[in-house]
Amino acid sequence: MRLSRTSVLAVAVAFFCAGFSEAQVAPLIANVTSRQAPTFDGPWHVIVDPYDVGSLDYRAKALSGNSAFFKDHKPQSPSELVEYDFDTSGQLNVPGDWNTQRDSLLFYEGTVWYKRAFNYALAPHRRLFVHFGAANYLATVYLNGEELGQHQGGFTPFDFEITDRVKPRDNFLIVKVNNRRSKEFVPTVNTDWWNYGGITRPVRLIEMSETFIQDYFVQLAKSSPKQVAGWVQLNGPQARQKVTIRIPEAGISQSVETDAKGRAGFSFPTDLQLWSPENPKLYQVEIASETDKVSDRIGFRTIETHDNDILLNGKPVFLRGVSIHAEAPFRTGRAWSEADAQTLLGWAKGLGCNFVRLAHYPHSEAMLRMADEMGVMVWGEVPVYWTIEWENPATLQNAKNQLNEMIERDHNRAALIIYSVANETPISDARNRFLGQLIEEAHSADPTRLVSAALQANESFTGNHITITINDPIAANLDVLGNNEYIGWYTRTPAEADAIDWESKYDKPLIMSEFGGDALFGKHGDAGERWTEEYQENLYIHQIAMLKRISFLRGTTPWILMDFRSPRRTLPGIEDYFNRKGLVTTQGEKKKAYFVLQDFYRQLSNTSTTQTK
Ligand code: GCB
């Protein structure tokens, strides 16, 4: 959350009236990777500050003088007391979580200060922004001893304009990152994943013209395979311009005029090859205004539902998926790179997947772009997880901001077909109102994609017969139902799944968004023994038999592709602070259940029907 939406609007209005010199919090700039941008990847000097002495005095009052770390003050005489020094403190790599870079920081939750010095000669009439892919959780950013602003939320991008503050030489950028959990945050204090802190995604300087193309939406209109519709948004004083959208390979060139707010909508007929997992066709799309140009690789596809079906390009599709955390393969820690994305999605494809659930928060932009290239459909999610403060308006605003930041960043990715607004949230009036607003927000920010949430249905009994019914008040407003169940792990035995029937109160497709159980790779025993590969394998066999009987099932994303770190998982010799529900280990070793799922997905891709039976 940068500022509330209304404050962003107020800033934007002030910005357009007063010129860009006043603006501090910048609206998100789209497609930063295509801009000629120096990155700040590499080692930054850091100070670990568990007591926040860099920002608070001993009476807990905010520091403003030279003892505040963001001043980066150096002693002016041998007698001057200065109790910090970035330049002789250690270093950590950016991007990267701090937990896996130093043993002493593995469980650390608190403040770390980062410093990076740089020179930058900005020509007149050019603008400069500093862009952060993500920092978990609260980031306060300072340039040359002045605060630029603060961002809340650990998984979405943000940027600040530094046009009027940057100097040709000796700039120092300081970022205070704090990952302390708090009950009003999103996520709240309780999660089942590692609270990796730090500047976890790339930081870039982005130089722009005075009026630049800030964002655009170039997608097929809902349910219209032959109509591109969208908009472009300029940022800067020359709001009214001619903007041309070109797709050279398809011979398309369309021009529009932006209005006094720098915005123009467009809609034009096309005959493009459609993107799909079988043919992940991307087109080079060029957008040029009179003062700027940007190009992107964009795929075009439609996604919609009809009764129980999910239709990709008008045809029913079964989503053969798997859930994935942004946990780095091989090294562990927060995943962020193209190589991480390629490995994880490659493993998913090896399983036979055409779909992944990127749980439980927005993953890196690299992951979404790789999914576009590799042809893997994506469920994107915000960290509205378990129980958060449903009655707190600031928490709602924060969740909406994180949702909007995810949508703004990813709304041109063909792979992304579903936005999920929540995971396993207990039904109550306050929760229903909260999630109702998020669903509405997602639909209005991007009417072309589907909205879902991972729900939790309850069992009911008729004599000895067990039925699980999807019946949740928020389901009425969702396009696709998600449901998590752990039959055979947290409830019942694996074999009891054989006698369970599923029903739904809604005529909508269902994705079984989680099921599974833990196995320690290499631990063998009989199928009744917890933690063995055989137990997990047997659980998958019974699950799949049950799933095949659900007539309205249109996708599965079992929990989970790879083992991942979690502070909740303490059992020595087995968990050792890892959730072991992975089908593969962090080194990519395949457990027995992997082959059961792979076999199921092979059968599915060989059948032309949408249903699993
Ligand atoms: C769940 C959660 C997921 C956990 C998983 C588990 O229901 O959605 O975040 O990691 O169960 O392993 O218990």
XYZ file of C-alpha atoms and ligand atoms in Angstrom:
626
model
C 0.000 0.000 0.000
C 1.594 3.242 -1.073
C -1.136 5.627 -0.036
C -4.833 5.024 0.019
C -6.437 5.123 -3.416
C -8.075 8.423 -2.558
C -4.788 9.900 -1.450
C -3.175 8.599 -4.632
C -5.950 10.349 -6.537
C -5.396 13.514 -4.532
C -1.675 13.306 -5.253
C -2.425 12.671 -8.920
C -4.735 15.708 -9.097
C -2.160 17.875 -7.324
C 0.426 16.480 -9.674
C -1.460 17.404 -12.821
C -2.232 20.877 -11.461
C 1.159 21.701 -10.012
C 3.448 19.866 -12.440
C 5.439 16.810 -11.584
C 7.929 18.400 -9.200
C 5.567 17.985 -6.216
C 4.897 14.310 -6.661
C 6.537 11.863 -4.264
C 4.508 8.691 -4.568
C 4.468 7.705 -8.198
C 1.808 5.584 -9.861
C 3.112 2.162 -10.919
C 5.060 2.092 -14.152
C 4.204 -0.880 -16.357
C 6.672 -3.247 -17.992
C 9.806 -1.955 -16.284
C 11.959 -4.771 -17.624
C 11.648 -3.412 -21.161
C 12.854 0.049 -20.149
C 16.563 0.845 -20.435
C 17.085 0.684 -16.711
C 20.227 0.217 -14.657
C 19.519 -2.265 -11.875
C 20.873 -2.071 -8.380
C 21.347 -5.829 -8.265
C 24.341 -6.842 -6.197
C 25.699 -6.180 -2.715
C 24.234 -3.353 -0.600
C 25.641 -2.265 2.754
C 23.248 -3.163 5.549
C 22.734 -2.501 9.251
C 20.676 -5.019 11.208
C 18.617 -2.986 13.695
C 16.430 -5.174 15.936
C 15.607 -2.280 18.345
C 14.949 0.342 15.661
C 17.680 2.577 17.059
C 18.155 3.936 13.550
C 14.801 5.676 13.693
C 13.805 5.994 17.395
C 15.558 7.564 20.369
C 15.639 6.040 23.862
C 12.244 7.617 24.635
C 10.889 5.975 21.467
C 10.568 9.355 19.761
C 11.344 9.605 16.045
C 14.912 10.679 15.321
C 15.393 13.475 12.834
C 18.996 14.607 13.339
C 22.240 13.011 12.262
C 21.721 9.983 14.455
C 18.870 8.859 12.170
C 20.393 6.184 9.958
C 18.814 7.584 6.805
C 21.094 10.632 7.134
C 24.149 8.410 6.632
C 26.091 10.955 8.662
C 29.884 10.682 8.984
C 31.723 12.069 12.048
C 33.029 15.557 11.250
C 35.685 15.433 13.956
C 37.352 12.725 16.040
C 35.263 13.766 19.042
C 31.859 13.504 17.349
C 29.683 10.601 18.491
C 28.140 8.701 15.577
C 27.099 5.171 16.422
C 26.466 3.703 12.981
C 28.394 3.336 9.763
C 26.938 1.754 6.643
C 30.225 1.649 4.809
C 31.974 -0.574 7.336
C 28.875 -2.671 8.053
C 28.421 -5.970 6.221
C 26.683 -6.485 2.918
C 23.700 -8.446 1.624
C 22.695 -9.149 -1.936
C 19.726 -7.457 -3.546
C 17.494 -8.993 -4.687
C 17.396 -11.527 -1.929
C 15.854 -12.311 1.417
C 18.153 -11.711 4.372
C 17.175 -14.945 6.146
C 19.059 -17.282 3.831
C 22.067 -15.016 3.353
C 23.286 -15.073 6.967
C 22.819 -17.860 9.474
C 22.120 -15.353 12.260
C 19.165 -13.927 10.281
C 17.320 -17.163 9.547
C 14.524 -16.431 12.068
C 15.023 -12.655 12.162
C 11.943 -10.424 12.142
C 12.636 -6.730 12.460
C 14.430 -3.890 10.713
C 17.351 -4.018 8.326
C 18.667 -0.797 6.758
C 20.054 -1.013 3.220
C 22.317 1.524 1.541
C 23.381 1.917 -2.054
C 25.457 4.842 -3.417
C 25.225 5.905 -7.053
C 25.941 8.644 -9.569
C 23.390 9.713 -12.155
C 23.557 12.494 -14.712
C 19.921 13.213 -15.565
C 19.494 15.365 -18.663
C 17.029 18.303 -18.580
C 13.397 17.401 -19.335
C 13.944 13.794 -18.315
C 12.406 12.112 -15.269
C 13.886 9.499 -12.991
C 12.149 6.877 -10.864
C 13.403 4.264 -8.466
C 11.406 1.066 -8.846
C 11.237 -1.816 -6.360
C 9.961 -5.216 -7.502
C 9.092 -6.005 -3.862
C 10.330 -5.542 -0.298
C 8.859 -7.498 2.597
C 6.958 -6.050 4.435
C 7.195 -2.318 5.215
C 9.702 -0.322 3.203
C 10.602 3.287 3.927
C 12.731 4.798 1.195
C 15.105 7.759 1.542
C 17.285 9.540 -0.979
C 20.142 11.812 0.069
C 18.839 12.048 3.629
C 15.178 12.826 2.752
C 12.233 10.454 2.952
C 10.603 9.595 -0.379
C 7.761 7.572 1.072
C 6.656 4.235 2.445
C 5.211 1.075 0.936
C 3.278 -1.620 2.719
C 2.901 -5.183 1.431
C 5.668 -7.662 0.761
C 4.927 -8.955 -2.730
C 3.974 -6.101 -5.029
C 5.999 -3.438 -6.844
C 6.235 0.293 -6.076
C 8.134 3.282 -7.314
C 9.113 6.794 -6.305
C 10.010 9.731 -8.484
C 13.437 11.227 -7.760
C 13.703 13.684 -10.679
C 14.199 16.731 -8.466
C 16.376 15.045 -5.887
C 18.959 13.116 -7.838
C 22.454 14.648 -8.203
C 25.138 13.881 -10.778
C 27.372 12.440 -8.059
C 27.288 10.822 -4.633
C 23.616 9.985 -4.198
C 22.769 7.615 -1.408
C 19.606 5.555 -1.435
C 18.618 4.130 1.942
C 15.812 1.666 2.459
C 14.535 0.652 5.848
C 12.842 -2.718 5.527
C 10.851 -4.184 8.398
C 9.249 -7.641 8.275
C 7.813 -7.704 11.810
C 4.373 -9.330 11.663
C 1.343 -7.452 12.908
C -2.235 -8.546 13.336
C -3.721 -5.779 11.186
C -1.403 -6.545 8.252
C -2.072 -8.576 5.102
C -1.049 -11.313 5.707
C -1.600 -11.246 9.443
C 0.662 -12.818 12.098
C -0.169 -16.435 11.280
C 0.938 -18.087 8.044
C 2.394 -21.420 6.953
C 5.335 -19.984 5.029
C 8.628 -18.338 5.895
C 8.483 -14.622 6.621
C 11.438 -13.830 4.376
C 12.488 -10.214 4.926
C 14.417 -7.852 2.728
C 14.482 -6.333 -0.722
C 13.432 -9.564 -2.332
C 13.049 -8.455 -5.967
C 15.139 -6.221 -8.256
C 15.548 -2.473 -7.745
C 15.867 -0.352 -10.885
C 16.376 3.241 -11.868
C 13.979 4.084 -14.668
C 14.575 7.135 -16.796
C 11.587 8.501 -18.665
C 10.630 11.353 -20.907
C 8.677 14.217 -19.336
C 5.442 12.649 -20.518
C 5.683 8.880 -20.723
C 3.528 5.803 -21.220
C 2.792 4.752 -17.687
C 0.497 1.812 -18.293
C -1.636 0.115 -20.939
C -4.053 -2.731 -21.283
C -3.925 -4.555 -24.621
C -6.081 -7.668 -24.415
C -8.926 -9.387 -26.224
C -12.307 -8.063 -25.187
C -14.214 -10.438 -22.920
C -15.516 -13.398 -24.965
C -14.331 -11.771 -28.230
C -11.510 -13.692 -29.920
C -11.457 -11.205 -32.792
C -11.553 -7.881 -30.945
C -8.672 -6.203 -29.101
C -9.868 -3.682 -26.520
C -7.986 -1.703 -23.937
C -6.567 1.624 -22.921
C -3.347 3.552 -22.540
C -2.400 5.955 -19.756
C 0.200 8.700 -20.137
C 1.872 10.450 -17.237
C 3.161 14.029 -17.492
C 2.283 17.534 -18.614
C 1.651 16.776 -22.294
C -1.486 14.794 -21.623
C -3.113 15.129 -25.037
C -1.161 13.120 -27.587
C -1.579 10.782 -30.487
C -0.791 7.210 -29.419
C -0.315 4.353 -31.869
C -0.695 0.671 -31.004
C 1.090 -1.605 -33.446
C 1.281 -5.370 -33.779
C 3.666 -5.521 -36.764
C 3.487 -9.297 -37.253
C -0.293 -9.048 -37.690
C -0.136 -5.858 -39.743
C -2.044 -3.891 -37.108
C -1.606 -0.173 -36.513
C -4.273 1.819 -34.680
C -4.041 5.391 -33.440
C -5.974 7.131 -30.683
C -5.903 10.543 -29.001
C -5.424 10.728 -25.248
C -7.636 13.102 -23.253
C -6.791 15.815 -20.724
C -6.008 13.083 -18.203
C -3.601 11.367 -20.581
C -5.965 8.459 -21.166
C -7.438 6.879 -24.266
C -9.509 3.752 -24.776
C -9.469 1.700 -27.962
C -11.124 -1.277 -29.582
C -10.372 -2.761 -32.989
C -10.929 -5.996 -34.900
C -8.084 -8.509 -35.240
C -7.441 -12.015 -36.450
C -4.651 -13.103 -34.146
C -3.375 -16.577 -33.360
C -4.669 -17.310 -29.896
C -2.396 -18.064 -26.940
C -2.849 -21.459 -25.270
C -0.653 -23.951 -23.382
C -0.351 -25.948 -26.624
C 0.609 -22.854 -28.614
C 1.880 -20.063 -26.325
C 2.014 -17.534 -29.125
C 3.178 -14.056 -28.069
C 3.154 -11.006 -30.316
C 5.479 -8.057 -30.148
C 3.184 -5.123 -29.339
C 4.516 -1.592 -29.746
C 2.908 1.413 -28.160
C 4.198 4.799 -29.241
C 3.123 8.249 -28.140
C 4.647 11.480 -29.451
C 7.073 11.505 -26.510
C 7.662 7.860 -25.584
C 7.478 4.307 -26.837
C 7.422 0.917 -25.180
C 7.130 -2.631 -26.447
C 5.863 -5.791 -24.827
C 5.342 -9.452 -25.693
C 1.644 -10.091 -25.323
C -0.489 -13.159 -25.859
C -4.172 -13.039 -26.752
C -6.752 -15.484 -25.477
C -10.234 -15.443 -24.036
C -11.200 -16.973 -20.715
C -14.755 -17.334 -19.471
C -17.078 -19.778 -17.772
C -20.299 -21.381 -18.865
C -22.246 -23.359 -16.268
C -19.658 -25.780 -14.858
C -17.143 -25.232 -17.631
C -14.050 -23.068 -17.924
C -13.635 -22.017 -21.548
C -10.213 -21.130 -22.916
C -10.603 -19.588 -26.360
C -14.190 -20.780 -26.319
C -13.330 -24.437 -25.621
C -13.772 -26.339 -22.361
C -10.497 -26.940 -20.574
C -9.500 -28.941 -17.497
C -6.878 -27.137 -15.420
C -4.182 -29.716 -14.683
C -2.396 -27.742 -12.028
C -0.190 -27.696 -8.975
C 0.240 -25.132 -6.201
C 3.600 -23.379 -5.959
C 5.171 -21.158 -3.285
C 7.770 -18.551 -4.272
C 10.416 -20.732 -2.631
C 13.650 -20.924 -4.577
C 14.543 -24.330 -5.979
C 17.951 -25.719 -4.984
C 19.075 -22.874 -2.702
C 15.768 -22.244 -0.798
C 14.865 -18.677 0.175
C 12.501 -16.350 -1.673
C 12.408 -17.099 -5.413
C 12.722 -14.081 -7.702
C 14.802 -14.794 -10.817
C 14.050 -15.979 -14.337
C 16.065 -19.116 -13.594
C 13.896 -19.834 -10.515
C 10.777 -19.357 -12.622
C 12.046 -21.585 -15.395
C 12.928 -24.393 -12.990
C 9.643 -24.314 -11.061
C 7.461 -24.055 -14.165
C 9.603 -26.676 -15.901
C 8.956 -29.071 -13.020
C 5.233 -28.310 -13.208
C 5.230 -29.019 -16.941
C 7.110 -32.255 -16.312
C 4.163 -33.311 -14.136
C 1.846 -32.671 -17.063
C 0.488 -29.340 -15.836
C -1.123 -26.705 -18.009
C -1.898 -24.557 -14.944
C -0.284 -23.427 -11.682
C -1.666 -21.832 -8.569
C 0.855 -19.221 -7.443
C 0.075 -19.310 -3.718
C -0.419 -17.332 -1.430
C 0.678 -13.890 -2.629
C 1.797 -12.328 -5.917
C 4.925 -14.075 -7.207
C 7.622 -12.235 -9.182
C 6.936 -10.594 -12.531
C 9.605 -12.961 -13.911
C 7.337 -15.891 -13.003
C 4.361 -14.445 -14.860
C 6.430 -13.625 -17.936
C 7.944 -17.118 -17.941
C 4.445 -18.638 -17.682
C 3.470 -16.608 -20.766
C 6.498 -17.926 -22.663
C 6.175 -21.546 -21.523
C 2.410 -21.790 -21.913
C 1.276 -22.374 -18.338
C -1.983 -20.804 -17.162
C -1.819 -19.044 -13.796
C -3.958 -18.447 -10.715
C -2.620 -15.285 -8.985
C -3.438 -14.664 -5.327
C -3.268 -11.976 -2.642
C -2.206 -12.836 0.925
C -5.681 -12.600 2.457
C -4.932 -15.777 4.354
C -6.748 -17.541 7.210
C -7.910 -14.886 9.656
C -7.208 -11.239 9.115
C -8.879 -8.174 10.659
C -12.138 -8.270 8.726
C -13.565 -5.272 10.593
C -10.533 -3.010 10.164
C -10.977 -0.478 7.304
C -7.186 -0.004 7.024
C -6.748 -3.760 6.548
C -9.375 -3.733 3.797
C -7.692 -0.767 2.114
C -4.353 -2.540 2.333
C -5.779 -5.742 0.804
C -7.392 -3.725 -2.005
C -4.114 -1.970 -2.709
C -2.177 -5.212 -2.883
C -4.833 -6.650 -5.200
C -4.702 -3.582 -7.441
C -0.915 -3.574 -7.532
C -0.931 -7.213 -8.627
C -3.528 -6.518 -11.315
C -1.693 -3.400 -12.529
C 1.556 -5.331 -12.846
C 0.150 -8.441 -14.514
C -2.907 -7.388 -16.516
C -1.205 -7.929 -19.880
C -0.084 -11.497 -19.153
C -2.090 -14.026 -21.165
C -1.086 -16.802 -18.765
C -2.908 -15.133 -15.880
C -6.527 -16.293 -16.042
C -7.729 -16.220 -12.422
C -7.373 -13.727 -9.586
C -7.871 -15.260 -6.167
C -8.904 -12.938 -3.362
C -8.517 -15.237 -0.341
C -7.377 -18.547 1.112
C -9.262 -20.562 3.761
C -11.047 -17.696 5.436
C -13.681 -18.557 8.067
C -17.220 -17.522 7.122
C -18.680 -14.563 9.043
C -20.660 -11.453 8.077
C -17.581 -9.252 8.394
C -15.465 -11.600 6.281
C -18.215 -11.876 3.658
C -18.430 -8.079 3.385
C -14.642 -7.734 3.193
C -14.226 -10.389 0.511
C -17.296 -9.145 -1.346
C -15.494 -5.829 -1.785
C -12.304 -7.500 -2.979
C -14.223 -9.549 -5.533
C -15.915 -6.398 -6.798
C -12.561 -4.589 -6.936
C -10.979 -7.378 -9.003
C -13.913 -7.515 -11.410
C -13.916 -3.783 -11.956
C -10.113 -3.419 -12.257
C -10.041 -6.190 -14.880
C -13.358 -7.438 -16.254
C -11.632 -9.888 -18.633
C -10.370 -12.381 -16.052
C -12.041 -14.799 -13.658
C -12.203 -14.297 -9.908
C -11.931 -17.105 -7.389
C -11.029 -17.863 -3.757
C -9.870 -21.013 -1.987
C -12.838 -21.932 0.232
C -13.330 -24.728 2.770
C -16.471 -26.789 2.504
C -17.959 -28.785 5.380
C -19.066 -32.385 5.664
C -22.646 -33.417 6.303
C -24.054 -36.872 7.045
C -27.081 -38.841 5.955
C -26.810 -41.962 8.080
C -23.269 -43.148 7.364
C -23.069 -41.386 4.047
C -20.745 -38.372 3.892
C -21.358 -35.457 1.558
C -19.229 -32.334 1.301
C -21.152 -29.363 -0.026
C -19.708 -26.161 -1.427
C -21.887 -23.597 0.282
C -20.278 -20.267 1.054
C -22.044 -16.892 0.750
C -19.166 -15.356 -1.218
C -19.361 -18.115 -3.844
C -22.350 -16.387 -5.407
C -20.035 -13.607 -6.622
C -17.110 -15.780 -7.710
C -16.660 -16.994 -11.282
C -14.780 -20.136 -10.278
C -14.970 -21.944 -6.938
C -11.775 -23.022 -5.224
C -11.787 -25.510 -2.357
C -9.065 -26.814 -0.060
C -9.458 -30.189 1.644
C -7.054 -32.449 3.516
C -8.921 -35.763 3.649
C -6.335 -38.350 4.613
C -4.014 -35.890 6.317
C -5.703 -33.504 8.761
C -9.050 -35.298 8.612
C -9.931 -38.973 8.171
C -7.838 -41.671 6.501
C -6.843 -41.605 2.839
C -9.184 -44.539 2.058
C -12.208 -42.769 3.541
C -12.155 -40.453 0.521
C -13.603 -43.369 -1.467
C -16.980 -42.959 0.222
C -17.236 -39.165 0.088
C -19.486 -37.384 -2.391
C -19.288 -33.743 -3.377
C -22.082 -31.323 -4.090
C -22.297 -27.663 -4.883
C -25.029 -25.089 -4.378
C -23.741 -23.231 -7.431
C -23.697 -23.945 -11.105
C -20.031 -23.040 -11.382
C -16.740 -24.810 -12.083
C -14.727 -26.074 -9.118
C -10.967 -26.195 -8.760
C -9.756 -28.404 -5.917
C -7.208 -25.807 -4.930
C -5.449 -27.913 -2.258
C -5.159 -31.513 -1.116
C -2.128 -33.554 -0.100
C -0.001 -34.753 2.765
C 3.612 -34.721 3.916
C 6.344 -37.168 2.947
C 10.036 -36.974 3.678
C 11.861 -37.931 0.519
C 13.643 -41.274 0.972
C 11.550 -42.267 3.998
C 9.853 -45.545 3.199
C 7.402 -47.738 5.052
C 3.903 -49.020 4.582
C 1.051 -46.864 3.365
C -0.293 -46.453 6.907
C 2.882 -44.817 8.222
C 2.876 -41.032 8.348
C 5.689 -39.105 6.650
C 6.598 -41.944 4.296
C 6.494 -41.608 0.526
C 4.108 -44.584 0.502
C 1.603 -42.761 2.744
C 1.614 -39.735 0.440
C 1.380 -41.953 -2.651
C -1.626 -43.811 -1.244
C -3.275 -40.531 -0.282
C -2.954 -39.289 -3.885
C -4.381 -42.564 -5.250
C -7.532 -42.216 -3.113
C -7.802 -38.490 -3.735
C -7.691 -38.913 -7.475
C -10.322 -41.658 -7.366
C -12.566 -39.273 -5.413
C -11.851 -36.269 -7.652
C -12.823 -38.265 -10.729
C -16.326 -38.584 -9.279
C -16.933 -34.817 -8.963
C -18.955 -33.884 -12.034
C -18.396 -30.125 -11.690
C -14.625 -30.360 -11.109
C -12.641 -28.437 -13.726
C -9.204 -28.209 -12.167
C -6.838 -29.450 -9.472
C -3.867 -27.739 -7.815
C -2.641 -30.165 -5.142
C -0.494 -28.915 -2.308
C 2.323 -28.567 -3.363
C 5.009 -28.798 -6.065
C 8.105 -28.430 -3.852
C 8.865 -28.667 -0.127
C 9.096 -25.185 1.425
C 10.271 -23.559 4.627
C 7.720 -22.906 7.337
C 8.283 -21.875 10.989
C 5.184 -23.900 11.979
C 6.851 -27.184 11.032
C 9.111 -28.136 13.919
C 9.233 -31.956 13.978
C 12.933 -32.885 14.171
C 14.363 -35.266 11.602
C 11.204 -35.004 9.489
C 10.078 -31.430 9.066
C 13.029 -29.427 10.417
C 11.122 -26.232 9.617
C 9.984 -27.419 6.196
C 6.478 -28.242 5.073
C 7.076 -31.621 3.377
C 3.934 -31.777 1.238
C 6.059 -31.244 -1.861
C 5.819 -33.698 -4.724
C 9.483 -32.927 -5.210
C 12.199 -31.880 -2.762
C 13.960 -28.528 -2.897
C 16.595 -30.351 -4.994
C 13.999 -31.598 -7.479
C 13.979 -35.231 -6.301
C 10.633 -36.826 -7.124
C 8.598 -38.536 -4.439
C 6.348 -41.495 -5.271
C 3.163 -39.393 -5.302
C 4.627 -37.313 -8.120
C 4.204 -40.270 -10.472
C 0.599 -40.863 -9.387
C -0.323 -37.295 -10.240
C 1.699 -37.382 -13.455
C -0.191 -40.465 -14.533
C -3.556 -38.812 -13.794
C -2.559 -35.741 -15.805
C -1.380 -37.920 -18.719
C -4.762 -39.645 -18.786
C -6.502 -36.279 -18.699
C -4.515 -34.799 -21.521
C -5.248 -37.870 -23.620
C -9.005 -37.494 -23.203
C -10.871 -34.892 -25.160
C -13.655 -34.498 -22.609
C -13.507 -31.769 -20.018
C -14.679 -33.957 -17.202
C -12.453 -36.257 -15.283
C -14.738 -39.260 -15.562
C -3.501 -25.120 3.955
C -2.952 -23.808 3.584
C -1.503 -23.889 3.148
C -0.764 -24.824 4.085
C -1.357 -26.203 3.959
C -0.713 -27.215 4.904
O -4.676 -25.316 4.017
O -3.708 -23.133 2.614
O -0.955 -22.604 3.181
O 0.606 -24.844 3.868
O -2.711 -26.145 4.267
O 0.283 -27.794 4.550
O -1.248 -27.387 5.999
